[in-house]
PDB file of C-alpha atoms and ligand atoms in Angstrom:
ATOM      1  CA  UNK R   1      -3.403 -13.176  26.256  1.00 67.00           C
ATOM      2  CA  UNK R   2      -2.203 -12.268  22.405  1.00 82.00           C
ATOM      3  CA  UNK R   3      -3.851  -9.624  20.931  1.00 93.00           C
ATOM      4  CA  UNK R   4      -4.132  -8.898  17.034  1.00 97.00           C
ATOM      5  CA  UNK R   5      -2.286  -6.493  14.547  1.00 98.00           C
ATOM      6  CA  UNK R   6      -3.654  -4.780  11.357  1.00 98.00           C
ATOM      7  CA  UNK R   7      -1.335  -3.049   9.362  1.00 98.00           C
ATOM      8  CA  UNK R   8      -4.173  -0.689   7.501  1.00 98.00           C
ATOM      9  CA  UNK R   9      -3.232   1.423   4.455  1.00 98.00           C
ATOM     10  CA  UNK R  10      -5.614   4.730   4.282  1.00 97.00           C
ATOM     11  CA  UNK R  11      -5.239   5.730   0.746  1.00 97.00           C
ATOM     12  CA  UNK R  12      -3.717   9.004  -0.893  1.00 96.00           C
ATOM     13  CA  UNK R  13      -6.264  11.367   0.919  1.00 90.00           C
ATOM     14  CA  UNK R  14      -9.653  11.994   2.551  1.00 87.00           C
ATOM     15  CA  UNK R  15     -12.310   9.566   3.485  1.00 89.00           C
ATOM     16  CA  UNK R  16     -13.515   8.550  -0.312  1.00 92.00           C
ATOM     17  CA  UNK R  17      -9.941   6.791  -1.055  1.00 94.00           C
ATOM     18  CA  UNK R  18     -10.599   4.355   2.030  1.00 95.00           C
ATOM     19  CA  UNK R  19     -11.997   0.745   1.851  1.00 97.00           C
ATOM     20  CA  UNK R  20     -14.706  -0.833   3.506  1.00 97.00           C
ATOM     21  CA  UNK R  21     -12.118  -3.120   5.171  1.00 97.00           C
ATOM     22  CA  UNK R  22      -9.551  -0.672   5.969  1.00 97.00           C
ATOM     23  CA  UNK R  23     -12.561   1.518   7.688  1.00 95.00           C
ATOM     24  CA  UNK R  24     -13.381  -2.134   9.545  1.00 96.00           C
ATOM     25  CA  UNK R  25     -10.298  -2.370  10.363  1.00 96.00           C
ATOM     26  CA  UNK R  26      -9.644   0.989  12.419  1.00 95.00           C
ATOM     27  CA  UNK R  27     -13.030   1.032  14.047  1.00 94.00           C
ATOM     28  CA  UNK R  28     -12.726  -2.372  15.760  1.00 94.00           C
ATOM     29  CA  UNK R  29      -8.779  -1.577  16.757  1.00 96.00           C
ATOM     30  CA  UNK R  30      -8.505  -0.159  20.567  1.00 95.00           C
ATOM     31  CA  UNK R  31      -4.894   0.988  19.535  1.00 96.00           C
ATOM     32  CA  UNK R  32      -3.290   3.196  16.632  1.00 97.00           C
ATOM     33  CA  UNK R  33      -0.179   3.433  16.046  1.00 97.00           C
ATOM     34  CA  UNK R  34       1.100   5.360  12.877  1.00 96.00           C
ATOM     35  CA  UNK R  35       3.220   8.466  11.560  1.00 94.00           C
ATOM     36  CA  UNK R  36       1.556  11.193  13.261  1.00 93.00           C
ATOM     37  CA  UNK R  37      -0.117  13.366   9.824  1.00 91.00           C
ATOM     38  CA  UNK R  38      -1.645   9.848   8.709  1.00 91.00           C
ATOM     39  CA  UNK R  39      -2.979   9.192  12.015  1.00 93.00           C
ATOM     40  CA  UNK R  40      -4.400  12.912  11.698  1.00 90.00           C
ATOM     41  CA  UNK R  41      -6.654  11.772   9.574  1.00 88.00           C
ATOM     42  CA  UNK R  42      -8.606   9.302  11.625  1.00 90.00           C
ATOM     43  CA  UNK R  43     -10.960  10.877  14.081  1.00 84.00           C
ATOM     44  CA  UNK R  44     -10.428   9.412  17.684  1.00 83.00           C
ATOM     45  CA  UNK R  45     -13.051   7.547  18.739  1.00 85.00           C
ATOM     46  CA  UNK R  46     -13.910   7.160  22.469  1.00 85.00           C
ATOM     47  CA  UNK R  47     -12.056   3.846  23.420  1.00 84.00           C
ATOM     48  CA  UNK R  48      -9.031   4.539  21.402  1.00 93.00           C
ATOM     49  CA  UNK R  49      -5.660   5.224  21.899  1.00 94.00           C
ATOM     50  CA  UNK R  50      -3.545   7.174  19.110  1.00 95.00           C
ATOM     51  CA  UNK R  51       0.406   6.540  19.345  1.00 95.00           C
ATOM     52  CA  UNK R  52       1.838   9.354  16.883  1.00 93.00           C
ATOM     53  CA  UNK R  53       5.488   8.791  15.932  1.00 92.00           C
ATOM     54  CA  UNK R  54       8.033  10.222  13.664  1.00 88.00           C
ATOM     55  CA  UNK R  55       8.556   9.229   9.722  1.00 81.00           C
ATOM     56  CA  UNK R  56      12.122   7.600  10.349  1.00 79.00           C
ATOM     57  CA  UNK R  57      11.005   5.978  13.075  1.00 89.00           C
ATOM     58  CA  UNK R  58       9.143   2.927  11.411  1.00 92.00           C
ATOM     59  CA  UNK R  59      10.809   0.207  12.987  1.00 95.00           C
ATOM     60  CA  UNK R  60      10.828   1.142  16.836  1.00 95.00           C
ATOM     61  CA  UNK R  61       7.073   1.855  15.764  1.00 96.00           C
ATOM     62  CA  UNK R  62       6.669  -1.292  14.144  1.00 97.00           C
ATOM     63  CA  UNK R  63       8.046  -3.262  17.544  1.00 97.00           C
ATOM     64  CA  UNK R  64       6.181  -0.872  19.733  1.00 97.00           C
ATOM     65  CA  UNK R  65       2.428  -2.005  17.912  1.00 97.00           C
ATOM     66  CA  UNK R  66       4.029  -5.775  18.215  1.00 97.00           C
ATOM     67  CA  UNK R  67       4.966  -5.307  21.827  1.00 97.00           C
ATOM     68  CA  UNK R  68       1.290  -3.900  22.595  1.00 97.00           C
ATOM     69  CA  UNK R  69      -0.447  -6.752  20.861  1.00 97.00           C
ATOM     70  CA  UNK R  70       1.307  -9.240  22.069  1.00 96.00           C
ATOM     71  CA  UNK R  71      -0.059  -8.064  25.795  1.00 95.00           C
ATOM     72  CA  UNK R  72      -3.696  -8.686  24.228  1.00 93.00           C
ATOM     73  CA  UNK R  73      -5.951  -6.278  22.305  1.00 89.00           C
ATOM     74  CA  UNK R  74      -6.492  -5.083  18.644  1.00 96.00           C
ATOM     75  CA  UNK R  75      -3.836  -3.336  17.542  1.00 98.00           C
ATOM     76  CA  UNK R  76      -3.734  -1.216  14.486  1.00 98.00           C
ATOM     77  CA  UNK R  77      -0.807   0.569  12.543  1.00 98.00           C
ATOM     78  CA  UNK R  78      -2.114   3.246   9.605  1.00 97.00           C
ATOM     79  CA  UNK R  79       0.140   3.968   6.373  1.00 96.00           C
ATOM     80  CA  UNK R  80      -0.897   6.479   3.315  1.00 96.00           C
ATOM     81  CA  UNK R  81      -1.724   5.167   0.389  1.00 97.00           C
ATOM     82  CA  UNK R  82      -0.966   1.074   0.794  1.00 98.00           C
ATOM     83  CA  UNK R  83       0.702  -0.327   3.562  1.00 98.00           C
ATOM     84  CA  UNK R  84       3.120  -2.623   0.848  1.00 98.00           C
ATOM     85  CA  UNK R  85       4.368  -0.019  -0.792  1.00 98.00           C
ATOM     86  CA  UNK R  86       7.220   2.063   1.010  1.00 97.00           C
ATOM     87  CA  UNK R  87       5.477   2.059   4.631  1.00 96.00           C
ATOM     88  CA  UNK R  88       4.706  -0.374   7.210  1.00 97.00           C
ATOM     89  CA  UNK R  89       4.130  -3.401   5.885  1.00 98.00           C
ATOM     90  CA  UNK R  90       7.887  -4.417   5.271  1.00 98.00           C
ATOM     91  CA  UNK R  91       8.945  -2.901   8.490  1.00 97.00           C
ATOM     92  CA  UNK R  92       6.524  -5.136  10.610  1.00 98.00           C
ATOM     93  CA  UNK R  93       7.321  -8.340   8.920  1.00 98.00           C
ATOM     94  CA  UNK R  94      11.237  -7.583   9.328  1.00 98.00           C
ATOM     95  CA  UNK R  95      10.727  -7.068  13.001  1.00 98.00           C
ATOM     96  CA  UNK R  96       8.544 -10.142  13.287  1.00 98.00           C
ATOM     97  CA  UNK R  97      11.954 -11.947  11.637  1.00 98.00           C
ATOM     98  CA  UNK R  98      14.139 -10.421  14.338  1.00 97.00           C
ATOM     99  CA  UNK R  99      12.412 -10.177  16.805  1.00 97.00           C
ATOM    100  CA  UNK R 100      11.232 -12.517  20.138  1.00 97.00           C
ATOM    101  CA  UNK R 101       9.418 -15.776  19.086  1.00 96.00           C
ATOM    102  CA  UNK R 102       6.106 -14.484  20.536  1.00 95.00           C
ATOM    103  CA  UNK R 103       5.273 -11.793  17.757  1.00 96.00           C
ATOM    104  CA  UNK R 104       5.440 -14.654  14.966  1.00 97.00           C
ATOM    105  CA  UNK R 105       2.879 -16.384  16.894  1.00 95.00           C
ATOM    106  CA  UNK R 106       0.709 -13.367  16.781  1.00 97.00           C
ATOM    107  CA  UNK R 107      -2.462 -12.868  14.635  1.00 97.00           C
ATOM    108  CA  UNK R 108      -1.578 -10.356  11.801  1.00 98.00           C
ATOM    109  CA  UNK R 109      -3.497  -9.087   8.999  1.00 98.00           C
ATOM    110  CA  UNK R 110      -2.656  -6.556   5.988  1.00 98.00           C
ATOM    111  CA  UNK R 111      -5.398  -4.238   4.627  1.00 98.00           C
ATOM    112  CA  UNK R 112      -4.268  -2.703   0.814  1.00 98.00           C
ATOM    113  CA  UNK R 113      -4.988   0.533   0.121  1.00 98.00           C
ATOM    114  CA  UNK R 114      -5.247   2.589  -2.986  1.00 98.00           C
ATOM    115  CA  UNK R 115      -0.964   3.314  -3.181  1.00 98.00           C
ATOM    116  CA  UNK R 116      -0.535   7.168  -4.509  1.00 98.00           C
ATOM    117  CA  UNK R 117       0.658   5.584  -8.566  1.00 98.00           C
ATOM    118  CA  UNK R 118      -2.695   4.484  -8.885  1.00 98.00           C
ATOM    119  CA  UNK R 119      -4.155   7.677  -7.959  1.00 98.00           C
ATOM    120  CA  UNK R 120      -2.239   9.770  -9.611  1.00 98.00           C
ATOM    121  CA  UNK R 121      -2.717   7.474 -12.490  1.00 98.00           C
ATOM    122  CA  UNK R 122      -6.301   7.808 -12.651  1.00 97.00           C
ATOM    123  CA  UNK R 123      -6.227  11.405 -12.742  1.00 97.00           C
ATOM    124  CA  UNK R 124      -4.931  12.258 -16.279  1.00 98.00           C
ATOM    125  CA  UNK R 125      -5.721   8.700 -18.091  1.00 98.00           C
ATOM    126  CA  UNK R 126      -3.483   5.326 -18.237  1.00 98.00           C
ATOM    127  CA  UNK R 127       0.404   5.932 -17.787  1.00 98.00           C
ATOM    128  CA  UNK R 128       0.602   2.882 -16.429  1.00 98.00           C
ATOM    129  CA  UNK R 129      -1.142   0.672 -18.903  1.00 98.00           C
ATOM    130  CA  UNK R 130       1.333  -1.305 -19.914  1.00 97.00           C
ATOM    131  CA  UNK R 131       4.652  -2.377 -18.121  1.00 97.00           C
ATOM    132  CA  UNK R 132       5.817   0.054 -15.316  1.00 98.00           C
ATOM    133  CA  UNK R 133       7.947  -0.222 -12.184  1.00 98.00           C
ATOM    134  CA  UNK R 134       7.742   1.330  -9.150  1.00 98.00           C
ATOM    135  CA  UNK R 135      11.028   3.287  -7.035  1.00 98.00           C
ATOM    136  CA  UNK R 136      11.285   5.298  -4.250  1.00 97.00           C
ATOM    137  CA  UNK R 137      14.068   7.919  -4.812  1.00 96.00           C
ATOM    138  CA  UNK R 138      14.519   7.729  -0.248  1.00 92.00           C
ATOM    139  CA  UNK R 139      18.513   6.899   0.374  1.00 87.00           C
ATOM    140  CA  UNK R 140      17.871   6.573   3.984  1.00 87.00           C
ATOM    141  CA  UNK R 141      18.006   2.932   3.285  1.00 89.00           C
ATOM    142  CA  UNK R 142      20.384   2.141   0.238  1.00 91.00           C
ATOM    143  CA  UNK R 143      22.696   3.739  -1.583  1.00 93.00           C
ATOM    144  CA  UNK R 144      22.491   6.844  -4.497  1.00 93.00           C
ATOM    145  CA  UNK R 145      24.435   4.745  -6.575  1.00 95.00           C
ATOM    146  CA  UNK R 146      21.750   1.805  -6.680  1.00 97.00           C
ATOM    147  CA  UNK R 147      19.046   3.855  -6.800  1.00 96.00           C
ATOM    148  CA  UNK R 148      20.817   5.509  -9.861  1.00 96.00           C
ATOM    149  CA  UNK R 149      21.657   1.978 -11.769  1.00 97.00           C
ATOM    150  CA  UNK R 150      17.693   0.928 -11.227  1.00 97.00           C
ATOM    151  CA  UNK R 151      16.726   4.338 -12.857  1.00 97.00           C
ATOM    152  CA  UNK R 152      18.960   3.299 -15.844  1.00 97.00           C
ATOM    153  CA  UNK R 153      17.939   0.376 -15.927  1.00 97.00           C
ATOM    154  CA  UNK R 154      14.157   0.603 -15.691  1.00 97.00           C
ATOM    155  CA  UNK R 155      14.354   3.357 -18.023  1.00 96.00           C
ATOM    156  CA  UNK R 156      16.497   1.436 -20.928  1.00 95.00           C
ATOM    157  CA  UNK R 157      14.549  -1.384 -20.332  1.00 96.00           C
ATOM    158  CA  UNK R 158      11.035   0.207 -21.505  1.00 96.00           C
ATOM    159  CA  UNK R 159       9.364   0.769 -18.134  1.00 97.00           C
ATOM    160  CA  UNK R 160       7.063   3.386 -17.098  1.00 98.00           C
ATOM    161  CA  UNK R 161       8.348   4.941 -13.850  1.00 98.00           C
ATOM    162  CA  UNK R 162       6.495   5.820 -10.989  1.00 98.00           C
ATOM    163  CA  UNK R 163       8.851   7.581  -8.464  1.00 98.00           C
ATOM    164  CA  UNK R 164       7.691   7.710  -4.620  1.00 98.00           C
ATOM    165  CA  UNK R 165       9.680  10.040  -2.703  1.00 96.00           C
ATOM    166  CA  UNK R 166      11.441  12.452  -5.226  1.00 96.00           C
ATOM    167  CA  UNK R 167      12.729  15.038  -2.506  1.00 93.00           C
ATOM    168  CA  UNK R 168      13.010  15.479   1.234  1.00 85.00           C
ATOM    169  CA  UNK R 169      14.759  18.514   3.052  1.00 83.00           C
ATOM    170  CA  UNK R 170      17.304  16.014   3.221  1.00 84.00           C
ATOM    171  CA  UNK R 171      17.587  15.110  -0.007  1.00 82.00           C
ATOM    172  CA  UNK R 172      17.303  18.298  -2.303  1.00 83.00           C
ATOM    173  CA  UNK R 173      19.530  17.782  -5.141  1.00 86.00           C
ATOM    174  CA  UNK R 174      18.363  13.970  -5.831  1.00 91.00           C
ATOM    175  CA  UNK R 175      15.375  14.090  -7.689  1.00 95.00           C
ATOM    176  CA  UNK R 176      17.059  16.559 -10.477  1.00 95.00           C
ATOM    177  CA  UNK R 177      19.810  14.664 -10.557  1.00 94.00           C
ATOM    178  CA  UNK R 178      17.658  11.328 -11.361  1.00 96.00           C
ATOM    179  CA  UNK R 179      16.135  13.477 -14.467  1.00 97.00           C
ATOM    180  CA  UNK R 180      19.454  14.316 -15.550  1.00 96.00           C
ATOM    181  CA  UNK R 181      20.230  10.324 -15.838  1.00 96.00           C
ATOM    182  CA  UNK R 182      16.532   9.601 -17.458  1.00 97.00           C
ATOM    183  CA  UNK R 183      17.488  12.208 -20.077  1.00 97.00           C
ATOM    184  CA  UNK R 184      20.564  10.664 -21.057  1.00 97.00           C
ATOM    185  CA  UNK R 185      18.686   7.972 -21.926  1.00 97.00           C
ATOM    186  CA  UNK R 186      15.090   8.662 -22.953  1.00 98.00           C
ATOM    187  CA  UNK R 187      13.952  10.979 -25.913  1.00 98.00           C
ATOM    188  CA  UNK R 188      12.967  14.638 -24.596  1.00 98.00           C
ATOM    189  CA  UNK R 189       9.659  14.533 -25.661  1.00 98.00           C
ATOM    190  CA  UNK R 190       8.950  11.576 -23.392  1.00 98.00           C
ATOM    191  CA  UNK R 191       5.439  12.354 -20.762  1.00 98.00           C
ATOM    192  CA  UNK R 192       6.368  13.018 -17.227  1.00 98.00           C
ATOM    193  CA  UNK R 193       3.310  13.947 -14.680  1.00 98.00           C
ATOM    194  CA  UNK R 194       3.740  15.332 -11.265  1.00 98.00           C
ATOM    195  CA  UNK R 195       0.984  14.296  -9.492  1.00 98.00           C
ATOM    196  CA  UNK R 196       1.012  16.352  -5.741  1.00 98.00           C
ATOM    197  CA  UNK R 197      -1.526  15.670  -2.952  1.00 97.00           C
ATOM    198  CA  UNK R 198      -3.509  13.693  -4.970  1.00 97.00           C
ATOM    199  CA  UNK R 199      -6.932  13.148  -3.094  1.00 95.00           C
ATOM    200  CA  UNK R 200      -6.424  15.997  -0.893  1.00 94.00           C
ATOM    201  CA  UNK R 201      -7.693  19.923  -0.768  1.00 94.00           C
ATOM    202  CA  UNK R 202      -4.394  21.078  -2.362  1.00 96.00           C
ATOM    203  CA  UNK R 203      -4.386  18.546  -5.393  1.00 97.00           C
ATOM    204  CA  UNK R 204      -2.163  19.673  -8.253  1.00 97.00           C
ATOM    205  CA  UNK R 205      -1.587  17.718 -11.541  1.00 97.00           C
ATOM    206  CA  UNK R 206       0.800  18.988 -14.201  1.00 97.00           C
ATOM    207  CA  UNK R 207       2.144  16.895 -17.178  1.00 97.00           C
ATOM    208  CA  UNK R 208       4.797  18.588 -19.320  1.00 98.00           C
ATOM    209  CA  UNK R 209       7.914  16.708 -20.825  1.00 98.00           C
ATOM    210  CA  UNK R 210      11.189  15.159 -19.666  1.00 98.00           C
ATOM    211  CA  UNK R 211      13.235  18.074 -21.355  1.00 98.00           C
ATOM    212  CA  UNK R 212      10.985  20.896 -19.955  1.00 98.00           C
ATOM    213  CA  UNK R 213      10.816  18.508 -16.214  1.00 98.00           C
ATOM    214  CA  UNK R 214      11.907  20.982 -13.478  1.00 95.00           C
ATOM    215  CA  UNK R 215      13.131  19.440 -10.035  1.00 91.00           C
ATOM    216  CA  UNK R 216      11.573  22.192  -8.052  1.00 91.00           C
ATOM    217  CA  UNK R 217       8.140  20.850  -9.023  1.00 92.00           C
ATOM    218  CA  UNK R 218       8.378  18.202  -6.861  1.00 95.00           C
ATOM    219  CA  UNK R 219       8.169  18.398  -3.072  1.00 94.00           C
ATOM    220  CA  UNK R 220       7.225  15.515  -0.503  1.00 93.00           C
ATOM    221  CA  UNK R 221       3.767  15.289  -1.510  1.00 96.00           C
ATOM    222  CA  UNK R 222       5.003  14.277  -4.923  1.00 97.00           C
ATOM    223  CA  UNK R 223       4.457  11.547  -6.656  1.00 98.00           C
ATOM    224  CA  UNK R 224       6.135  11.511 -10.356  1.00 98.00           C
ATOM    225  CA  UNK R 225       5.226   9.192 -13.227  1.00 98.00           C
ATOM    226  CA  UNK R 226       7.777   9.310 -16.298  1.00 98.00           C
ATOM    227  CA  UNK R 227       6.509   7.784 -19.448  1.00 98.00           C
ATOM    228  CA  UNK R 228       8.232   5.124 -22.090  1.00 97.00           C
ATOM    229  CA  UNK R 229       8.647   6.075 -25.365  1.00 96.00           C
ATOM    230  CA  UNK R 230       5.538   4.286 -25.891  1.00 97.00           C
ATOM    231  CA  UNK R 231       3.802   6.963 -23.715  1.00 98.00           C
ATOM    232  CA  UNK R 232       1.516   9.084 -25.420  1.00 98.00           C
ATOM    233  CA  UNK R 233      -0.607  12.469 -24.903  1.00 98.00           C
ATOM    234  CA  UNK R 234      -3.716  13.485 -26.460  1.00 98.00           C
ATOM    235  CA  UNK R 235      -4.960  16.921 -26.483  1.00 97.00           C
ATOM    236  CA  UNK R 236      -8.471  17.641 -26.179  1.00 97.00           C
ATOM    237  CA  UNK R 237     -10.363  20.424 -26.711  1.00 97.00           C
ATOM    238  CA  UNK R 238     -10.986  22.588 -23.441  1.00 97.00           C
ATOM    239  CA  UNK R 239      -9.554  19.704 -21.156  1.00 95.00           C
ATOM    240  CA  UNK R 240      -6.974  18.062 -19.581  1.00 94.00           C
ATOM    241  CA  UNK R 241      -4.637  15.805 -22.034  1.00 96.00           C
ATOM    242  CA  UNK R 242      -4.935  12.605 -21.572  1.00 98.00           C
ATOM    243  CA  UNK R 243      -1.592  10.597 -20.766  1.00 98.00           C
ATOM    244  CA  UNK R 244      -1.810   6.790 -21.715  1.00 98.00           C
ATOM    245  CA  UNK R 245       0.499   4.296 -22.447  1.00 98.00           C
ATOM    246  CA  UNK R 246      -0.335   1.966 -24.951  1.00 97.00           C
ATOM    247  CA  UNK R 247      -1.635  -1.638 -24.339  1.00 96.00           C
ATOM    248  CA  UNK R 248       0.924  -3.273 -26.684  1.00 92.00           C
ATOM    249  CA  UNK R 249       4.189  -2.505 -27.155  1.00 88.00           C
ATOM    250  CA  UNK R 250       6.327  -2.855 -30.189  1.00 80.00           C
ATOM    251  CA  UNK R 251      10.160  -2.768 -29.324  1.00 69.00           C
ATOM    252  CA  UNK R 252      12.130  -2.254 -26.112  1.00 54.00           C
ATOM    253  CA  UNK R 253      14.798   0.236 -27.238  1.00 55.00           C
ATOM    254  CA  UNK R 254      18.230   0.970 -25.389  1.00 52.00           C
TER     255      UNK R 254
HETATM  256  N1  SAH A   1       2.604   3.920   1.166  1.00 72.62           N
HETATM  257  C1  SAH A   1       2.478   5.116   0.359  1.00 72.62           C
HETATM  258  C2  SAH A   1       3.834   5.627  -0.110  1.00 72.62           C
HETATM  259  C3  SAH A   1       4.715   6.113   1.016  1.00 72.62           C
HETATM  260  S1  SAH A   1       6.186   6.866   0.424  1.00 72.62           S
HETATM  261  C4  SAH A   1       1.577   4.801  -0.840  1.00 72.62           C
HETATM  262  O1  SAH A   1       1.260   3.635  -1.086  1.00 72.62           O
HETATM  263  O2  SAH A   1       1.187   5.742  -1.532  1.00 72.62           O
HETATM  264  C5  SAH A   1       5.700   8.596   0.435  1.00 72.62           C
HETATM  265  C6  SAH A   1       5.625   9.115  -0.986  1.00 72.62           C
HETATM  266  O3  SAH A   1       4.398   8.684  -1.581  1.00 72.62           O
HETATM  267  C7  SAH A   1       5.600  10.633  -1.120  1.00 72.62           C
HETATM  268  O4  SAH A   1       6.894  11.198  -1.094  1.00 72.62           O
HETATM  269  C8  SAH A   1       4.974  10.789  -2.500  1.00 72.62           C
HETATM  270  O5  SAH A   1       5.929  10.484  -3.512  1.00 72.62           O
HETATM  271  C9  SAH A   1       3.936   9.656  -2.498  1.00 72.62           C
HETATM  272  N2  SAH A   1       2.594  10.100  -2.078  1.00 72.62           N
HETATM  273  C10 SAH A   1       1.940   9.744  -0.969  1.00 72.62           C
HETATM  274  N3  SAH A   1       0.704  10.307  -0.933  1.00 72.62           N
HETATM  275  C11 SAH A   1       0.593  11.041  -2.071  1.00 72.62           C
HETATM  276  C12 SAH A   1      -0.449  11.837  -2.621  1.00 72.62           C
HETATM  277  N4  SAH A   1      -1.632  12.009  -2.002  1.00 72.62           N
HETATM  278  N5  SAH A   1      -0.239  12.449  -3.822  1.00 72.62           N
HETATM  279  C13 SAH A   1       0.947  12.265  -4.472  1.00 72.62           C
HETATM  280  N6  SAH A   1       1.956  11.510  -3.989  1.00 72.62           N
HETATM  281  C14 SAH A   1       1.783  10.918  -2.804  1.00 72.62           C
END
């Protein structure tokens, strides 16, 4: 008597940011199971069961939804933003790996959201309109020193950066420390937007510039982009700049 499992990303914020699908998708489940601010969002409808967890616990929560669809029923697990990027996605197909031979026979579907990049994106113009890469500064699950050598990397390399997860209360020091590196190797004037709770009540975007970047800008709800040198800003009379980077680029520059 197997049961289904949707993995459903939400989107950055309130209703607008949700699909069709992903709307489909939690009406016809009879189970939720899902950090417990994201499954906040979704009203509880009458049949429904909510299972709120903890953030660090996404792989008992992952088995848990695979456990409960395996006994039959549509079971549903709810990310922010897209379920592929740094959420739930990855942690359900790594216990479906592990895990007893009866989950891999099980029906499971993935529902893409709008991830928080894009949305931050779309606020202030095209940062990401040419070659970026994507890292979440979290070392709950490898080490500082990686973390630091992609930064490097991805910086010397001419990517846009889109960091996910620049502080926690565990991690305060981190994100400044990750500026600090992108300094040495970036020129001061480069774009850098903090983008927080994009899509929600309390939405805040600032752009200033990788010399003027302060750490304490960014909190949970933070999502940072840090340009190329290819990155540009255009000022416009009584708006917003505009941050874009460029469709073609000329030179990748150590
Ligand atoms: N799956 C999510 C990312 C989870 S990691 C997605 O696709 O967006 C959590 C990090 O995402 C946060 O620390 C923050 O960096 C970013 N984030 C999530 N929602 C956000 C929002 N509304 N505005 C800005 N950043 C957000």
């Amino acid at each position: 008597m197997s049961g289904t499992l949707t993995v459903v990303g939400l989107g950055p914020g309130d209703r607008r940011y949700l699909t069709p699908d992903a709307d489909e998708a939690i009406n016809s489940a009879d189970a939720l199971y899902g950090y417990a601010p994201y499954l906040a969002r979704v009203p509880v409808r009458g049949h429904q069961i909510h299972y709120p967890s903890d953030n660090r616990e996404e792989a008992a929560r992952a088995a848990a939804a695979l456990a409960h669809a395996t006994c039959g029923g549509n079971v549903a697990i709810v990310s922010g933003g897209d379920p592929g990027v740094f959420a739930m996605a990855a942690a359900v197909c790594e216990a479906i790996e592990t895990g007893p031979e009866a989950w891999r026979a099980l029906d499971v579907m993935f529902i893409p959201g709008v991830t928080a990049m894009l949305a931050v994106a779309a606020r202030i113009g095209a940062p990401l309109g040419h070659d970026f890469c994507a890292l979440s500064l979290s070392d709950n699950l490898k080490p500082w020193e990686l973390i630091g050598r992609r930064l490097d990397a991805a910086a010397s390399a001419g990517f846009v950066v889109a960091i996910y997860n620049p502080v926690s209360r565990a991690r305060p020091w981190q994100f400044g420390n990750a500026l600090g590196r992108l300094r040495r190797r970036l020129p001061p004037s480069t774009p850098v937007v903090f983008g927080h709770a994009v899509g929600r009540s309390d939405e805040r975007v600032d752009v200033t510039t990788l010399d003027a970047a302060d750490g304490k800008n960014a909190d949970m709800a933070t999502l940072v982009i840090v340009g190329s040198r290819e990155t540009r800003v255009v000022a416009r009379p009584g708006k917003p700049p505009l941050v874009y980077t460029p469709r073609a680029a000329v030179e990748v520059s150590a």
